[in-house]
């Protein structure tokens, strides 16, 4: 970041502009929105500038800029549309201590003026350090569309109400009140008329003051297989509102980024927690924070209801009467099967699919191997790397075809995703040889669809 964005207090400060043509006009239209004292030096000022001077919006000195003209000025704009004149005036202003901007000359400017979305007092400044003005304009247009024009009015009325809101306790209660105002009661009142906003705000405060303190709550949220775009909108919203986020090892950093900056982030996936103490510790953390009234997101990879030890956590908080709900997520099997272009079930092949775990707390997990060894069975095996040899042995022992396809998808949906194609006969050796360090899902009975693989092998141009 070469340019650090700040918002400058302009009230009563001097801002000087040299130039009276189109470049100066463009800057002045922006500057006139501020509360600064603006002075323009121009021998031939455009009629608009003369008009603004006549109505007291700025001071016009109808001669060229010279020494002493930027004494006590905070900012100086060289907008002469003449590079020699820009250079001369900027040198003077700089020597007199003003920060200088030369229109259309990024390299010699000390500051740049961003593209601005104005919903005063809400102001969004967009900068690309001169790299892509087109991009800045596109972002501006997009934001202009998205931020309702009434937002500024809401914010202004809200600002005047700040002191009254102190009647609510600091923290969540106050935050809930403002959220309710900006996203619910405020816009609703605004749709009727601006005059409705103040009464709505008064009524809202009354409601929130009467509300008993919000009790703690746990949302068990499925964080999906890793790609943040595979989060549900509900998961995003829950993250956005959480006071405390308790997350597992497989949750990707991009997803954690989505939590509020003030949220307490607790990593319970660290190595060092023994498997049994870990679950107790997690349960205790849930209870402790919920009893303090926190809105907790318990973030689990994939879908929380699949090999997630969800029930133990629900039991723990149920014992204290703490409220909870589940937000479903995309499980690893869904992401992995998508990556190989296959279906988990298919007419005429398999009318059921099993989700298995390779091992559980007590060691390798036992299953109905005889049923699975029959032709055309499909299983998604979670936590199947270490148990590959065991699974392979059991299936072969029960007469499964050695040529049954087996596909392992490591890091499904993540940038480092890898697909290993093998068969029941060689799966254990192949998995060991591939030395996979990321989470991996093993499909028994599924090979990647040929077309899907061929497609990923092609250079990008050819797939289009
Ligand atoms: N609740 C999770 C599963 C937790 S068990 C879900 O629904 O996906 C952890 C196992 O899930 C890992 O050992 C691995 O088998 C699988 N897994 C999780 N994320 C994965 C990913 N991105 N790619 C492949 N397998 C994954």
Tab-separated table of C-alpha atoms and ligand atoms in Angstrom:
chain	number	residue	atom	x	y	z
A	1	UNK	CA	0.000	0.000	0.000
A	2	UNK	CA	1.807	3.099	-1.239
A	3	UNK	CA	-1.039	5.407	-0.325
A	4	UNK	CA	-2.625	5.221	3.095
A	5	UNK	CA	-6.328	6.117	3.104
A	6	UNK	CA	-7.433	8.537	5.809
A	7	UNK	CA	-10.380	10.876	6.245
A	8	UNK	CA	-9.182	14.442	6.750
A	9	UNK	CA	-11.071	16.835	9.034
A	10	UNK	CA	-11.717	19.799	6.741
A	11	UNK	CA	-13.713	22.206	8.870
A	12	UNK	CA	-12.095	25.611	8.769
A	13	UNK	CA	-8.962	24.392	6.983
A	14	UNK	CA	-7.578	26.079	3.892
A	15	UNK	CA	-7.531	24.218	0.629
A	16	UNK	CA	-6.017	26.023	-2.326
A	17	UNK	CA	-6.637	25.314	-5.993
A	18	UNK	CA	-4.551	26.789	-8.796
A	19	UNK	CA	-6.375	26.794	-12.126
A	20	UNK	CA	-9.748	27.844	-13.468
A	21	UNK	CA	-10.617	25.349	-16.224
A	22	UNK	CA	-12.207	21.911	-16.426
A	23	UNK	CA	-9.621	20.172	-14.229
A	24	UNK	CA	-10.136	22.735	-11.481
A	25	UNK	CA	-13.920	22.496	-11.835
A	26	UNK	CA	-13.850	18.714	-11.387
A	27	UNK	CA	-11.860	19.000	-8.159
A	28	UNK	CA	-13.925	21.911	-6.896
A	29	UNK	CA	-17.198	20.032	-7.300
A	30	UNK	CA	-15.812	17.495	-4.832
A	31	UNK	CA	-14.166	20.000	-2.526
A	32	UNK	CA	-17.352	22.039	-2.224
A	33	UNK	CA	-18.943	19.085	-0.411
A	34	UNK	CA	-16.508	19.638	2.461
A	35	UNK	CA	-16.495	22.282	5.173
A	36	UNK	CA	-13.046	23.569	4.179
A	37	UNK	CA	-12.231	27.192	3.292
A	38	UNK	CA	-11.468	26.998	-0.397
A	39	UNK	CA	-9.404	29.520	-2.307
A	40	UNK	CA	-8.995	29.463	-6.074
A	41	UNK	CA	-6.240	31.284	-7.960
A	42	UNK	CA	-7.062	31.681	-11.644
A	43	UNK	CA	-6.447	34.483	-14.117
A	44	UNK	CA	-9.291	33.225	-16.344
A	45	UNK	CA	-11.792	31.479	-14.061
A	46	UNK	CA	-14.695	29.506	-15.557
A	47	UNK	CA	-18.126	31.134	-15.013
A	48	UNK	CA	-19.067	28.457	-12.441
A	49	UNK	CA	-16.126	29.485	-10.290
A	50	UNK	CA	-17.095	33.137	-10.518
A	51	UNK	CA	-20.622	32.148	-9.540
A	52	UNK	CA	-19.443	30.082	-6.540
A	53	UNK	CA	-17.292	32.998	-5.410
A	54	UNK	CA	-20.267	35.367	-5.727
A	55	UNK	CA	-22.392	33.106	-3.523
A	56	UNK	CA	-19.682	32.794	-0.897
A	57	UNK	CA	-18.890	29.154	-1.480
A	58	UNK	CA	-15.231	29.878	-2.128
A	59	UNK	CA	-12.774	32.731	-2.356
A	60	UNK	CA	-11.572	33.633	-5.844
A	61	UNK	CA	-8.358	35.527	-6.465
A	62	UNK	CA	-8.400	36.381	-10.182
A	63	UNK	CA	-4.670	36.203	-10.846
A	64	UNK	CA	-2.097	33.462	-11.175
A	65	UNK	CA	-0.967	31.630	-8.037
A	66	UNK	CA	2.249	32.861	-6.448
A	67	UNK	CA	4.530	32.833	-3.402
A	68	UNK	CA	2.729	33.215	-0.072
A	69	UNK	CA	-0.596	31.963	-1.451
A	70	UNK	CA	-0.494	28.635	0.392
A	71	UNK	CA	0.534	29.896	3.807
A	72	UNK	CA	-1.397	27.815	6.349
A	73	UNK	CA	-3.015	25.705	3.620
A	74	UNK	CA	-3.500	22.010	4.325
A	75	UNK	CA	-3.905	20.872	0.727
A	76	UNK	CA	-2.954	22.266	-2.642
A	77	UNK	CA	-4.257	21.211	-6.045
A	78	UNK	CA	-2.291	22.133	-9.164
A	79	UNK	CA	-5.037	22.044	-11.801
A	80	UNK	CA	-3.601	24.413	-14.387
A	81	UNK	CA	-3.830	22.018	-17.346
A	82	UNK	CA	-0.278	23.112	-18.174
A	83	UNK	CA	2.563	20.982	-16.889
A	84	UNK	CA	5.100	23.813	-16.577
A	85	UNK	CA	2.631	25.889	-14.573
A	86	UNK	CA	1.686	22.843	-12.479
A	87	UNK	CA	5.348	22.309	-11.691
A	88	UNK	CA	5.943	25.946	-10.755
A	89	UNK	CA	2.889	26.228	-8.501
A	90	UNK	CA	3.400	22.826	-6.860
A	91	UNK	CA	6.989	23.740	-5.960
A	92	UNK	CA	5.800	26.901	-4.207
A	93	UNK	CA	2.988	25.148	-2.338
A	94	UNK	CA	5.247	22.346	-1.290
A	95	UNK	CA	7.839	24.793	0.069
A	96	UNK	CA	5.085	26.526	2.022
A	97	UNK	CA	4.147	23.255	3.707
A	98	UNK	CA	0.946	22.184	1.966
A	99	UNK	CA	0.403	18.615	0.783
A	100	UNK	CA	0.226	18.795	-2.988
A	101	UNK	CA	-1.755	17.043	-5.673
A	102	UNK	CA	-1.007	17.607	-9.330
A	103	UNK	CA	-3.951	16.689	-11.516
A	104	UNK	CA	-3.111	13.744	-13.791
A	105	UNK	CA	0.420	13.466	-12.423
A	106	UNK	CA	0.469	10.657	-9.892
A	107	UNK	CA	4.256	10.452	-9.671
A	108	UNK	CA	4.776	14.040	-8.442
A	109	UNK	CA	1.683	14.153	-6.213
A	110	UNK	CA	1.902	13.670	-2.472
A	111	UNK	CA	-1.694	12.528	-2.180
A	112	UNK	CA	-4.401	11.336	-4.516
A	113	UNK	CA	-8.122	11.945	-4.434
A	114	UNK	CA	-10.080	8.678	-4.390
A	115	UNK	CA	-13.274	7.887	-6.225
A	116	UNK	CA	-15.995	8.678	-3.707
A	117	UNK	CA	-19.431	7.260	-2.989
A	118	UNK	CA	-21.169	9.969	-1.045
A	119	UNK	CA	-23.924	9.079	1.391
A	120	UNK	CA	-22.807	11.745	3.797
A	121	UNK	CA	-21.960	11.064	6.615
A	122	UNK	CA	-21.265	7.621	5.180
A	123	UNK	CA	-18.444	8.034	2.692
A	124	UNK	CA	-16.752	5.272	0.751
A	125	UNK	CA	-13.377	6.092	-0.773
A	126	UNK	CA	-12.017	3.859	-3.537
A	127	UNK	CA	-8.421	3.965	-4.642
A	128	UNK	CA	-6.322	1.897	-7.010
A	129	UNK	CA	-3.067	3.907	-6.545
A	130	UNK	CA	-3.551	5.082	-10.094
A	131	UNK	CA	-3.318	1.545	-11.435
A	132	UNK	CA	-6.852	1.176	-12.740
A	133	UNK	CA	-9.133	4.216	-12.725
A	134	UNK	CA	-11.605	2.202	-14.821
A	135	UNK	CA	-11.825	-0.376	-12.048
A	136	UNK	CA	-12.327	2.322	-9.415
A	137	UNK	CA	-15.200	3.749	-11.460
A	138	UNK	CA	-16.781	0.327	-11.873
A	139	UNK	CA	-16.592	-0.336	-8.126
A	140	UNK	CA	-18.033	3.101	-7.471
A	141	UNK	CA	-20.947	2.464	-9.830
A	142	UNK	CA	-21.584	-0.875	-8.177
A	143	UNK	CA	-21.614	0.643	-4.682
A	144	UNK	CA	-23.759	3.575	-5.794
A	145	UNK	CA	-26.346	1.052	-6.860
A	146	UNK	CA	-26.119	-1.018	-3.717
A	147	UNK	CA	-26.131	1.671	-1.043
A	148	UNK	CA	-29.606	3.176	-0.782
A	149	UNK	CA	-29.664	6.936	-1.123
A	150	UNK	CA	-31.515	7.139	2.203
A	151	UNK	CA	-28.496	5.699	4.000
A	152	UNK	CA	-26.962	9.108	4.641
A	153	UNK	CA	-30.174	10.369	6.218
A	154	UNK	CA	-30.389	7.289	8.428
A	155	UNK	CA	-26.797	7.735	9.524
A	156	UNK	CA	-27.271	11.426	10.247
A	157	UNK	CA	-30.367	10.830	12.369
A	158	UNK	CA	-28.576	7.912	14.015
A	159	UNK	CA	-25.561	10.039	14.846
A	160	UNK	CA	-27.735	12.574	16.661
A	161	UNK	CA	-29.242	9.702	18.647
A	162	UNK	CA	-25.897	8.391	19.887
A	163	UNK	CA	-26.231	9.868	23.383
A	164	UNK	CA	-29.737	8.509	23.832
A	165	UNK	CA	-28.495	5.042	22.896
A	166	UNK	CA	-26.123	5.083	25.873
A	167	UNK	CA	-29.164	4.132	27.957
A	168	UNK	CA	-28.490	0.619	26.655
A	169	UNK	CA	-25.566	-1.274	28.139
A	170	UNK	CA	-22.330	-1.192	26.142
A	171	UNK	CA	-21.620	-4.164	23.897
A	172	UNK	CA	-24.110	-6.555	22.400
A	173	UNK	CA	-27.275	-4.768	23.576
A	174	UNK	CA	-26.211	-1.533	21.946
A	175	UNK	CA	-24.937	-3.278	18.839
A	176	UNK	CA	-28.221	-5.151	18.440
A	177	UNK	CA	-30.110	-1.894	18.721
A	178	UNK	CA	-28.084	-0.224	15.965
A	179	UNK	CA	-28.253	-3.266	13.727
A	180	UNK	CA	-32.017	-3.296	14.143
A	181	UNK	CA	-32.100	0.411	13.263
A	182	UNK	CA	-29.882	0.347	10.166
A	183	UNK	CA	-31.109	-2.904	8.694
A	184	UNK	CA	-34.707	-3.090	9.796
A	185	UNK	CA	-36.608	-0.285	11.531
A	186	UNK	CA	-34.673	2.573	9.870
A	187	UNK	CA	-35.104	1.556	6.224
A	188	UNK	CA	-38.722	0.603	6.925
A	189	UNK	CA	-39.518	4.049	8.343
A	190	UNK	CA	-37.531	5.719	5.569
A	191	UNK	CA	-39.708	4.048	2.946
A	192	UNK	CA	-42.704	5.913	4.377
A	193	UNK	CA	-40.989	9.242	4.859
A	194	UNK	CA	-37.952	10.835	6.400
A	195	UNK	CA	-40.180	12.233	9.151
A	196	UNK	CA	-41.016	8.702	10.299
A	197	UNK	CA	-37.394	7.880	11.121
A	198	UNK	CA	-37.084	9.770	14.399
A	199	UNK	CA	-40.302	8.345	15.961
A	200	UNK	CA	-39.261	4.874	14.786
A	201	UNK	CA	-35.905	5.313	16.470
A	202	UNK	CA	-37.526	6.402	19.744
A	203	UNK	CA	-39.867	3.407	19.659
A	204	UNK	CA	-37.011	1.062	18.848
A	205	UNK	CA	-34.984	2.217	21.827
A	206	UNK	CA	-38.013	1.629	24.045
A	207	UNK	CA	-38.342	-1.917	22.694
A	208	UNK	CA	-34.670	-2.669	23.222
A	209	UNK	CA	-34.636	-1.188	26.714
A	210	UNK	CA	-37.522	-3.466	27.647
A	211	UNK	CA	-35.899	-6.506	26.127
A	212	UNK	CA	-34.382	-8.758	28.695
A	213	UNK	CA	-30.698	-9.369	28.102
A	214	UNK	CA	-30.246	-11.742	25.207
A	215	UNK	CA	-29.329	-15.239	26.311
A	216	UNK	CA	-26.431	-17.199	24.945
A	217	UNK	CA	-26.934	-19.325	21.874
A	218	UNK	CA	-24.911	-21.809	19.868
A	219	UNK	CA	-25.167	-22.128	16.085
A	220	UNK	CA	-23.578	-25.342	14.881
A	221	UNK	CA	-22.426	-24.220	11.484
A	222	UNK	CA	-21.190	-26.371	8.634
A	223	UNK	CA	-18.187	-24.564	7.173
A	224	UNK	CA	-18.053	-26.688	4.014
A	225	UNK	CA	-15.000	-28.376	2.507
A	226	UNK	CA	-12.750	-25.302	2.427
A	227	UNK	CA	-13.696	-23.078	-0.506
A	228	UNK	CA	-15.329	-20.002	1.092
A	229	UNK	CA	-17.729	-19.801	-1.843
A	230	UNK	CA	-19.195	-23.096	-0.717
A	231	UNK	CA	-20.457	-21.545	2.515
A	232	UNK	CA	-24.197	-21.052	2.745
A	233	UNK	CA	-25.611	-17.556	3.108
A	234	UNK	CA	-26.868	-18.587	6.542
A	235	UNK	CA	-23.368	-19.634	7.570
A	236	UNK	CA	-22.031	-16.271	6.432
A	237	UNK	CA	-24.682	-14.405	8.361
A	238	UNK	CA	-24.037	-16.456	11.503
A	239	UNK	CA	-20.310	-15.702	11.235
A	240	UNK	CA	-21.071	-12.071	10.736
A	241	UNK	CA	-23.058	-11.929	13.963
A	242	UNK	CA	-21.025	-14.210	16.221
A	243	UNK	CA	-19.387	-12.940	19.413
A	244	UNK	CA	-17.376	-16.123	19.717
A	245	UNK	CA	-16.256	-18.520	16.983
A	246	UNK	CA	-15.010	-21.942	18.043
A	247	UNK	CA	-13.489	-23.663	15.035
A	248	UNK	CA	-11.849	-26.895	13.965
A	249	UNK	CA	-8.520	-27.606	12.320
A	250	UNK	CA	-9.967	-28.067	8.836
A	251	UNK	CA	-11.600	-24.630	8.672
A	252	UNK	CA	-9.730	-22.564	6.090
A	253	UNK	CA	-8.291	-19.120	6.946
A	254	UNK	CA	-10.382	-17.470	4.207
A	255	UNK	CA	-13.510	-18.555	6.053
A	256	UNK	CA	-12.261	-17.315	9.431
A	257	UNK	CA	-11.667	-13.938	7.777
A	258	UNK	CA	-15.430	-13.573	7.452
A	259	UNK	CA	-15.985	-13.307	11.199
A	260	UNK	CA	-16.366	-9.878	12.792
A	261	UNK	CA	-13.091	-8.283	13.764
A	262	UNK	CA	-14.216	-8.077	17.403
A	263	UNK	CA	-15.230	-11.741	17.606
A	264	UNK	CA	-13.287	-13.991	19.961
A	265	UNK	CA	-11.718	-16.708	17.797
A	266	UNK	CA	-10.974	-19.998	19.517
A	267	UNK	CA	-9.011	-22.684	17.698
A	268	UNK	CA	-9.904	-26.071	19.132
A	269	UNK	CA	-8.188	-27.994	16.375
A	270	UNK	CA	-4.657	-27.476	17.608
A	271	UNK	CA	-2.528	-30.494	18.142
A	272	UNK	CA	-1.881	-30.866	21.798
A	273	UNK	CA	-5.486	-31.371	22.844
A	274	UNK	CA	-5.734	-35.104	23.483
A	275	UNK	CA	-8.738	-36.612	21.728
A	276	UNK	CA	-10.774	-37.140	24.888
A	277	UNK	CA	-9.835	-33.951	26.766
A	278	UNK	CA	-10.391	-31.989	23.586
A	279	UNK	CA	-14.075	-32.812	23.402
A	280	UNK	CA	-14.565	-32.023	27.084
A	281	UNK	CA	-12.717	-28.759	26.674
A	282	UNK	CA	-14.838	-27.844	23.678
A	283	UNK	CA	-18.029	-28.660	25.581
A	284	UNK	CA	-16.854	-26.576	28.534
A	285	UNK	CA	-15.988	-23.630	26.261
A	286	UNK	CA	-19.430	-23.742	24.666
A	287	UNK	CA	-21.152	-23.742	28.042
A	288	UNK	CA	-18.922	-21.066	29.526
A	289	UNK	CA	-19.365	-18.553	26.699
A	290	UNK	CA	-23.071	-19.245	26.206
A	291	UNK	CA	-23.740	-18.662	29.900
A	292	UNK	CA	-22.108	-15.249	29.530
A	293	UNK	CA	-24.737	-14.465	26.888
A	294	UNK	CA	-22.481	-14.883	23.851
A	295	UNK	CA	-23.778	-15.720	20.394
A	296	UNK	CA	-21.497	-18.595	19.506
A	297	UNK	CA	-20.711	-20.097	16.146
A	298	UNK	CA	-19.389	-23.607	16.517
A	299	UNK	CA	-17.778	-23.958	13.131
A	300	UNK	CA	-17.194	-27.484	11.897
A	301	UNK	CA	-15.817	-28.561	8.564
A	302	UNK	CA	-18.172	-29.868	5.894
A	303	UNK	CA	-21.564	-30.560	7.395
A	304	UNK	CA	-21.732	-30.505	11.180
A	305	UNK	CA	-23.955	-33.572	11.260
A	306	UNK	CA	-21.451	-35.866	9.528
A	307	UNK	CA	-18.637	-37.293	11.659
A	308	UNK	CA	-18.666	-34.094	13.641
A	309	UNK	CA	-19.283	-35.285	17.207
A	310	UNK	CA	-22.197	-32.910	17.156
A	311	UNK	CA	-24.423	-34.865	19.526
A	312	UNK	CA	-21.906	-34.747	22.342
A	313	UNK	CA	-21.788	-30.977	22.102
A	314	UNK	CA	-25.559	-30.650	21.889
A	315	UNK	CA	-25.941	-32.846	24.983
A	316	UNK	CA	-23.447	-30.703	26.861
A	317	UNK	CA	-25.275	-27.444	26.216
A	318	UNK	CA	-28.725	-28.996	26.538
A	319	UNK	CA	-27.791	-29.862	30.101
A	320	UNK	CA	-27.670	-26.124	30.787
A	321	UNK	CA	-30.786	-25.290	28.791
A	322	UNK	CA	-28.772	-23.293	26.255
A	323	UNK	CA	-30.491	-22.679	22.912
A	324	UNK	CA	-28.958	-23.937	19.666
A	325	UNK	CA	-29.623	-24.593	16.015
A	326	UNK	CA	-27.838	-26.271	13.128
A	327	UNK	CA	-26.810	-24.602	9.873
A	328	UNK	CA	-26.149	-27.292	7.272
A	329	UNK	CA	-22.978	-27.268	5.200
A	330	UNK	CA	-21.581	-28.968	2.130
A	331	UNK	CA	-19.990	-32.202	3.196
A	332	UNK	CA	-16.612	-33.374	1.852
A	333	UNK	CA	-18.270	-36.177	-0.143
A	334	UNK	CA	-20.376	-33.644	-2.085
A	335	UNK	CA	-17.377	-31.473	-2.905
A	336	UNK	CA	-15.198	-34.458	-3.790
A	337	UNK	CA	-17.763	-36.130	-6.039
A	338	UNK	CA	-18.305	-32.846	-7.859
A	339	UNK	CA	-14.582	-32.610	-8.539
A	340	UNK	CA	-14.570	-35.947	-10.363
A	341	UNK	CA	-17.749	-35.190	-12.303
A	342	UNK	CA	-19.699	-38.098	-10.877
A	343	UNK	CA	-22.967	-38.707	-9.052
A	344	UNK	CA	-23.151	-40.288	-5.639
A	345	UNK	CA	-26.174	-42.304	-6.760
A	346	UNK	CA	-27.095	-43.361	-10.260
A	347	UNK	CA	-30.109	-45.109	-11.774
A	348	UNK	CA	-29.253	-48.691	-12.600
A	349	UNK	CA	-25.978	-48.621	-10.679
A	350	UNK	CA	-26.471	-47.800	-7.011
A	351	UNK	CA	-29.687	-46.706	-5.349
A	352	UNK	CA	-27.966	-46.031	-2.062
A	353	UNK	CA	-24.654	-44.611	-0.955
A	354	UNK	CA	-22.850	-45.142	2.319
A	355	UNK	CA	-20.922	-42.542	4.237
A	356	UNK	CA	-18.316	-44.448	6.247
A	357	UNK	CA	-15.557	-43.505	8.589
A	358	UNK	CA	-12.298	-45.381	8.305
A	359	UNK	CA	-11.731	-45.251	12.002
A	360	UNK	CA	-13.464	-44.028	15.112
A	361	UNK	CA	-12.336	-43.304	18.643
A	362	UNK	CA	-11.759	-46.965	19.348
A	363	UNK	CA	-9.681	-47.720	16.243
A	364	UNK	CA	-10.633	-49.000	12.795
A	365	UNK	CA	-14.390	-48.902	12.330
A	366	UNK	CA	-16.334	-52.025	11.472
A	367	UNK	CA	-19.030	-52.048	8.819
A	368	UNK	CA	-21.234	-54.452	6.907
A	369	UNK	CA	-18.352	-55.464	4.621
A	370	UNK	CA	-20.293	-58.320	3.001
A	371	UNK	CA	-22.975	-55.920	1.760
A	372	UNK	CA	-20.372	-53.442	0.543
A	373	UNK	CA	-18.418	-56.143	-1.314
A	374	UNK	CA	-21.377	-56.794	-3.671
A	375	UNK	CA	-21.137	-55.321	-7.190
A	376	UNK	CA	-21.958	-51.665	-7.920
A	377	UNK	CA	-21.768	-50.421	-4.343
A	378	UNK	CA	-20.633	-46.880	-3.659
A	379	UNK	CA	-19.196	-45.580	-0.422
A	380	UNK	CA	-17.635	-42.284	0.598
A	381	UNK	CA	-14.994	-43.043	3.180
A	382	UNK	CA	-14.082	-40.232	5.568
A	383	UNK	CA	-10.845	-40.332	7.540
A	384	UNK	CA	-9.821	-43.194	5.330
A	385	UNK	CA	-6.097	-42.663	4.778
A	386	UNK	CA	-4.717	-44.528	7.780
A	387	UNK	CA	-7.337	-47.235	7.547
A	388	UNK	CA	-6.903	-47.841	3.792
A	389	UNK	CA	-5.173	-51.176	4.237
A	390	UNK	CA	-7.746	-52.342	6.751
A	391	UNK	CA	-10.682	-51.375	4.527
A	392	UNK	CA	-9.017	-52.978	1.516
A	393	UNK	CA	-8.391	-56.207	3.432
A	394	UNK	CA	-11.945	-56.487	4.720
A	395	UNK	CA	-13.492	-55.901	1.318
A	396	UNK	CA	-11.230	-58.387	-0.455
A	397	UNK	CA	-11.875	-60.921	2.272
A	398	UNK	CA	-15.614	-60.586	1.609
A	399	UNK	CA	-15.135	-61.226	-2.082
A	400	UNK	CA	-15.184	-57.724	-3.577
A	401	UNK	CA	-13.863	-57.426	-7.132
A	402	UNK	CA	-10.178	-56.430	-7.072
A	403	UNK	CA	-10.772	-54.139	-10.063
A	404	UNK	CA	-13.424	-52.065	-8.247
A	405	UNK	CA	-12.511	-48.425	-8.879
A	406	UNK	CA	-11.311	-46.360	-5.924
A	407	UNK	CA	-10.755	-42.609	-6.126
A	408	UNK	CA	-9.162	-40.471	-3.451
A	409	UNK	CA	-9.748	-36.717	-3.496
A	410	UNK	CA	-7.394	-34.738	-1.309
A	411	UNK	CA	-8.215	-31.128	-0.342
A	412	UNK	CA	-11.489	-31.173	-2.246
A	413	UNK	CA	-12.623	-27.679	-3.344
A	414	UNK	CA	-9.321	-26.115	-2.278
A	415	UNK	CA	-6.665	-24.688	-4.578
A	416	UNK	CA	-4.359	-27.645	-3.805
A	417	UNK	CA	-6.955	-30.319	-4.636
A	418	UNK	CA	-5.494	-33.636	-5.923
A	419	UNK	CA	-7.248	-36.675	-7.358
A	420	UNK	CA	-5.779	-40.163	-7.095
A	421	UNK	CA	-7.271	-42.873	-9.311
A	422	UNK	CA	-6.718	-46.425	-8.170
A	423	UNK	CA	-8.474	-49.776	-7.623
A	424	UNK	CA	-9.304	-51.917	-4.659
A	425	UNK	CA	-6.327	-54.158	-5.525
A	426	UNK	CA	-3.704	-51.424	-5.059
A	427	UNK	CA	-5.421	-48.656	-3.094
A	428	UNK	CA	-3.440	-48.963	0.137
A	429	UNK	CA	-0.029	-48.867	-1.580
A	430	UNK	CA	-1.092	-46.075	-3.920
A	431	UNK	CA	-2.379	-43.944	-1.062
A	432	UNK	CA	0.853	-44.438	0.886
A	433	UNK	CA	2.926	-43.628	-2.206
A	434	UNK	CA	0.970	-40.412	-2.834
A	435	UNK	CA	1.905	-39.195	0.694
A	436	UNK	CA	-1.106	-36.969	1.126
A	437	UNK	CA	-0.928	-34.466	3.949
A	438	UNK	CA	-4.314	-32.777	3.475
A	439	UNK	CA	-7.758	-34.130	4.333
A	440	UNK	CA	-8.750	-36.802	1.842
A	441	UNK	CA	-11.979	-38.490	0.925
A	442	UNK	CA	-11.930	-41.982	-0.548
A	443	UNK	CA	-14.634	-43.139	-2.945
A	444	UNK	CA	-15.110	-46.854	-3.134
A	445	UNK	CA	-16.878	-47.862	-6.357
A	446	UNK	CA	-16.414	-44.581	-8.235
A	447	UNK	CA	-13.843	-43.586	-10.858
A	448	UNK	CA	-13.584	-40.049	-12.187
A	449	UNK	CA	-15.825	-39.564	-15.197
A	450	UNK	CA	-13.509	-39.701	-18.190
A	451	UNK	CA	-14.934	-36.536	-19.712
A	452	UNK	CA	-14.449	-34.588	-16.504
A	453	UNK	CA	-10.795	-35.539	-16.294
A	454	UNK	CA	-10.124	-34.901	-19.963
A	455	UNK	CA	-11.569	-31.452	-19.499
A	456	UNK	CA	-9.296	-30.519	-16.607
A	457	UNK	CA	-6.261	-31.684	-18.589
A	458	UNK	CA	-6.935	-29.336	-21.468
A	459	UNK	CA	-5.425	-25.874	-21.608
A	460	UNK	CA	-8.015	-23.322	-20.577
A	461	UNK	CA	-8.506	-21.876	-24.081
A	462	UNK	CA	-9.545	-25.230	-25.449
A	463	UNK	CA	-12.216	-25.883	-22.855
A	464	UNK	CA	-14.054	-22.688	-23.739
B	1	LIG	N1	-18.022	-32.945	8.927
B	1	LIG	C1	-17.063	-33.139	7.883
B	1	LIG	C2	-16.230	-34.400	8.076
B	1	LIG	C3	-15.361	-34.344	9.293
B	1	LIG	S1	-14.353	-35.754	9.447
B	1	LIG	C4	-17.773	-33.150	6.530
B	1	LIG	O1	-18.983	-33.181	6.487
B	1	LIG	O2	-17.083	-33.093	5.508
B	1	LIG	C5	-12.876	-35.225	8.650
B	1	LIG	C6	-12.714	-35.944	7.338
B	1	LIG	O3	-13.502	-35.332	6.362
B	1	LIG	C7	-11.313	-35.907	6.785
B	1	LIG	O4	-10.491	-36.898	7.352
B	1	LIG	C8	-11.566	-36.177	5.321
B	1	LIG	O5	-11.810	-37.534	5.096
B	1	LIG	C9	-12.871	-35.450	5.104
B	1	LIG	N2	-12.651	-34.105	4.570
B	1	LIG	C10	-12.928	-32.922	5.161
B	1	LIG	N3	-12.636	-31.897	4.340
B	1	LIG	C11	-12.179	-32.433	3.204
B	1	LIG	C12	-11.710	-31.910	1.968
B	1	LIG	N4	-11.668	-30.594	1.726
B	1	LIG	N5	-11.312	-32.772	1.003
B	1	LIG	C13	-11.355	-34.102	1.202
B	1	LIG	N6	-11.783	-34.657	2.354
B	1	LIG	C14	-12.185	-33.846	3.341
